[in-house]
Short mmCIF file of C-alpha atoms in Angstrom, two decimals:
data_model
loop_
_atom_site.label_atom_id
_atom_site.label_comp_id
_atom_site.label_asym_id
_atom_site.label_seq_id
_atom_site.Cartn_x
_atom_site.Cartn_y
_atom_site.Cartn_z
CA UNK A 1 0.03 0.02 0.00
CA UNK A 2 2.74 2.45 0.80
CA UNK A 3 4.53 1.55 -2.33
CA UNK A 4 1.40 2.23 -4.34
CA UNK A 5 0.91 5.57 -2.64
CA UNK A 6 4.53 6.41 -3.28
CA UNK A 7 4.15 5.45 -6.85
CA UNK A 8 1.12 7.64 -7.41
CA UNK A 9 2.59 10.66 -5.37
CA UNK A 10 3.08 13.80 -7.34
CA UNK A 11 6.56 14.83 -8.30
CA UNK A 12 8.27 16.94 -5.63
CA UNK A 13 11.05 19.30 -6.31
CA UNK A 14 14.35 18.08 -5.02
CA UNK A 15 13.36 14.43 -4.72
CA UNK A 16 16.32 13.32 -6.40
CA UNK A 17 18.46 14.82 -3.62
CA UNK A 18 17.08 12.11 -1.29
CA UNK A 19 18.52 9.23 -3.45
CA UNK A 20 21.16 10.77 -5.63
CA UNK A 21 22.10 7.64 -7.47
CA UNK A 22 18.49 6.68 -8.26
CA UNK A 23 15.90 9.14 -9.61
CA UNK A 24 12.47 8.87 -8.54
CA UNK A 25 11.12 7.87 -11.90
CA UNK A 26 13.61 5.00 -11.90
CA UNK A 27 12.19 3.85 -8.60
CA UNK A 28 8.59 3.79 -10.22
CA UNK A 29 9.95 1.76 -13.05
CA UNK A 30 11.71 -0.91 -10.91
CA UNK A 31 8.71 -1.08 -8.50
CA UNK A 32 6.43 -1.91 -11.40
CA UNK A 33 8.49 -5.18 -11.89
CA UNK A 34 10.43 -7.57 -9.77
CA UNK A 35 13.83 -6.15 -9.38
CA UNK A 36 16.67 -6.49 -6.77
CA UNK A 37 17.78 -2.97 -7.71
CA UNK A 38 14.68 -1.40 -6.30
CA UNK A 39 15.98 -1.72 -2.74
CA UNK A 40 19.71 -0.89 -3.59
CA UNK A 41 19.42 2.53 -1.77
CA UNK A 42 18.09 0.85 1.31
CA UNK A 43 20.34 -2.04 1.20
CA UNK A 44 23.30 0.62 0.96
CA UNK A 45 22.20 1.86 4.42
CA UNK A 46 22.23 -1.65 5.87
CA UNK A 47 25.87 -2.05 5.38
CA UNK A 48 28.03 -0.83 8.39
CA UNK A 49 30.63 0.56 5.87
CA UNK A 50 27.97 2.96 4.71
CA UNK A 51 29.09 6.64 5.32
CA UNK A 52 25.53 7.96 5.40
CA UNK A 53 24.65 10.42 8.08
CA UNK A 54 21.51 9.87 10.27
CA UNK A 55 19.78 12.50 8.28
CA UNK A 56 20.49 10.83 5.00
CA UNK A 57 19.42 7.42 6.41
CA UNK A 58 16.16 8.92 7.75
CA UNK A 59 15.44 10.37 4.25
CA UNK A 60 15.98 7.06 2.62
CA UNK A 61 13.81 5.42 5.30
CA UNK A 62 11.05 7.93 4.61
CA UNK A 63 11.10 7.28 0.87
CA UNK A 64 10.54 3.53 1.63
CA UNK A 65 7.96 4.36 4.24
CA UNK A 66 10.03 2.67 6.99
CA UNK A 67 9.85 4.16 10.59
CA UNK A 68 13.18 3.76 12.05
CA UNK A 69 11.91 5.11 15.44
CA UNK A 70 9.82 1.99 16.09
CA UNK A 71 11.48 -0.93 17.86
CA UNK A 72 12.48 -3.80 15.49
CA UNK A 73 13.82 -7.18 15.14
CA UNK A 74 15.32 -8.14 11.71
CA UNK A 75 14.51 -11.65 10.55
CA UNK A 76 16.44 -12.73 7.48
CA UNK A 77 15.43 -15.84 5.37
CA UNK A 78 18.14 -17.08 3.12
CA UNK A 79 17.33 -19.39 0.36
CA UNK A 80 19.90 -22.22 0.21
CA UNK A 81 19.40 -23.39 -3.42
CA UNK A 82 18.07 -20.24 -5.29
CA UNK A 83 20.95 -19.49 -7.60
CA UNK A 84 19.83 -16.99 -10.26
CA UNK A 85 16.28 -18.32 -10.45
CA UNK A 86 13.98 -15.48 -9.41
CA UNK A 87 10.89 -17.52 -9.17
CA UNK A 88 11.73 -19.25 -5.94
CA UNK A 89 12.39 -15.92 -4.34
CA UNK A 90 9.13 -14.52 -5.84
CA UNK A 91 7.22 -17.36 -4.30
CA UNK A 92 8.99 -16.98 -0.82
CA UNK A 93 8.02 -13.31 -0.85
CA UNK A 94 4.43 -13.95 -1.73
CA UNK A 95 4.02 -16.53 0.96
CA UNK A 96 5.65 -14.40 3.57
CA UNK A 97 3.31 -11.52 2.70
CA UNK A 98 0.43 -13.72 3.13
CA UNK A 99 1.73 -15.06 6.47
CA UNK A 100 2.80 -11.81 8.05
CA UNK A 101 0.69 -9.00 9.56
CA UNK A 102 0.76 -6.19 6.93
CA UNK A 103 0.92 -3.27 9.48
CA UNK A 104 3.87 -4.61 11.43
CA UNK A 105 6.64 -5.40 9.08
CA UNK A 106 8.96 -3.98 6.39
CA UNK A 107 10.28 -6.55 3.81
CA UNK A 108 13.23 -6.08 1.62
CA UNK A 109 14.96 -8.70 -0.65
CA UNK A 110 17.94 -9.28 -2.88
CA UNK A 111 19.22 -12.25 -4.88
CA UNK A 112 18.81 -15.24 -2.38
CA UNK A 113 17.56 -13.62 0.79
CA UNK A 114 14.50 -11.69 2.21
CA UNK A 115 14.88 -9.56 5.33
CA UNK A 116 11.81 -8.73 7.30
CA UNK A 117 11.99 -5.95 9.83
CA UNK A 118 9.39 -6.76 12.45
CA UNK A 119 8.10 -3.57 14.09
CA UNK A 120 6.85 -2.97 17.44
CA UNK A 121 5.72 -0.14 19.69
CA UNK A 122 8.43 1.57 21.59
CA UNK A 123 6.54 0.73 24.87
CA UNK A 124 7.17 -3.07 24.37
CA UNK A 125 9.85 -4.78 26.32
CA UNK A 126 12.82 -6.04 24.46
CA UNK A 127 12.50 -9.61 25.92
CA UNK A 128 8.89 -9.64 24.79
CA UNK A 129 9.76 -8.47 21.31
CA UNK A 130 12.54 -11.08 20.86
CA UNK A 131 10.22 -13.91 22.37
CA UNK A 132 7.47 -12.97 19.80
CA UNK A 133 9.98 -12.70 16.92
CA UNK A 134 11.57 -16.08 17.70
CA UNK A 135 8.13 -17.70 17.97
CA UNK A 136 7.23 -16.06 14.59
CA UNK A 137 10.40 -17.30 12.93
CA UNK A 138 9.91 -20.74 14.15
CA UNK A 139 6.32 -20.76 12.95
CA UNK A 140 7.42 -19.32 9.59
CA UNK A 141 10.13 -22.07 9.24
CA UNK A 142 7.71 -24.90 9.92
CA UNK A 143 5.22 -23.44 7.50
CA UNK A 144 7.86 -22.88 4.69
CA UNK A 145 10.33 -25.71 5.24
CA UNK A 146 8.33 -28.22 3.09
CA UNK A 147 8.75 -25.90 -0.02
CA UNK A 148 11.85 -24.15 0.56
CA UNK A 149 15.47 -24.95 1.58
CA UNK A 150 16.22 -22.00 3.72
CA UNK A 151 17.99 -20.64 6.91
CA UNK A 152 16.42 -18.10 9.26
CA UNK A 153 18.37 -15.76 11.52
CA UNK A 154 16.95 -13.12 13.84
CA UNK A 155 18.46 -10.02 15.43
CA UNK A 156 17.99 -8.72 18.96
CA UNK A 157 15.67 -5.74 19.46
CA UNK A 158 16.82 -2.40 18.33
CA UNK A 159 15.35 1.15 17.70
CA UNK A 160 16.53 4.31 16.11
CA UNK A 161 18.05 5.23 12.85
CA UNK A 162 21.61 4.39 13.85
CA UNK A 163 20.88 0.71 14.57
CA UNK A 164 19.20 -0.29 11.27
CA UNK A 165 22.42 -1.75 9.86
CA UNK A 166 23.17 -3.40 13.18
CA UNK A 167 19.92 -5.33 13.23
CA UNK A 168 20.28 -6.37 9.64
CA UNK A 169 23.88 -7.65 10.16
CA UNK A 170 22.92 -9.55 13.37
CA UNK A 171 20.37 -11.36 11.47
CA UNK A 172 22.80 -12.52 8.98
CA UNK A 173 25.43 -13.40 11.61
CA UNK A 174 22.62 -15.62 13.16
CA UNK A 175 22.48 -17.56 9.83
CA UNK A 176 26.18 -17.81 9.11
CA UNK A 177 27.44 -18.27 12.80
#
């Protein structure tokens, strides 16, 4: 829904400044199809080597309608046999969207993985958030394991713009050890 609203939003002057390497019209084209490149600016934020300032990160988050001020746990699902076949990744994304509560997550994907930021109110306790997220990851794994060869990793609870990359990296470390 947020993506559709973004796609239909009128052009705003200076929008290109928010994502210098990808113009707004290019985002619309990528969003229309299935492309790993659509999330490139957001994925760039997720790498700890990114030299983006908190304001730049917040601007990118706003473009993707991602609220960095909510508490979050990042859950990453990594396909083990995906290769270059996008069909398995498409199917995994569709199944996840059907299984997850639409208001409480932000999903990104690239090549052989899907990362889901599970979003929670600031008032929720970290231990409760981690417990809920772990239970959800276990439930998803049981639901998906008959169709997909995958590994799932989850991060600890985080909030704030400065910890988006940390939660993403923790979920990958949980997979790779």
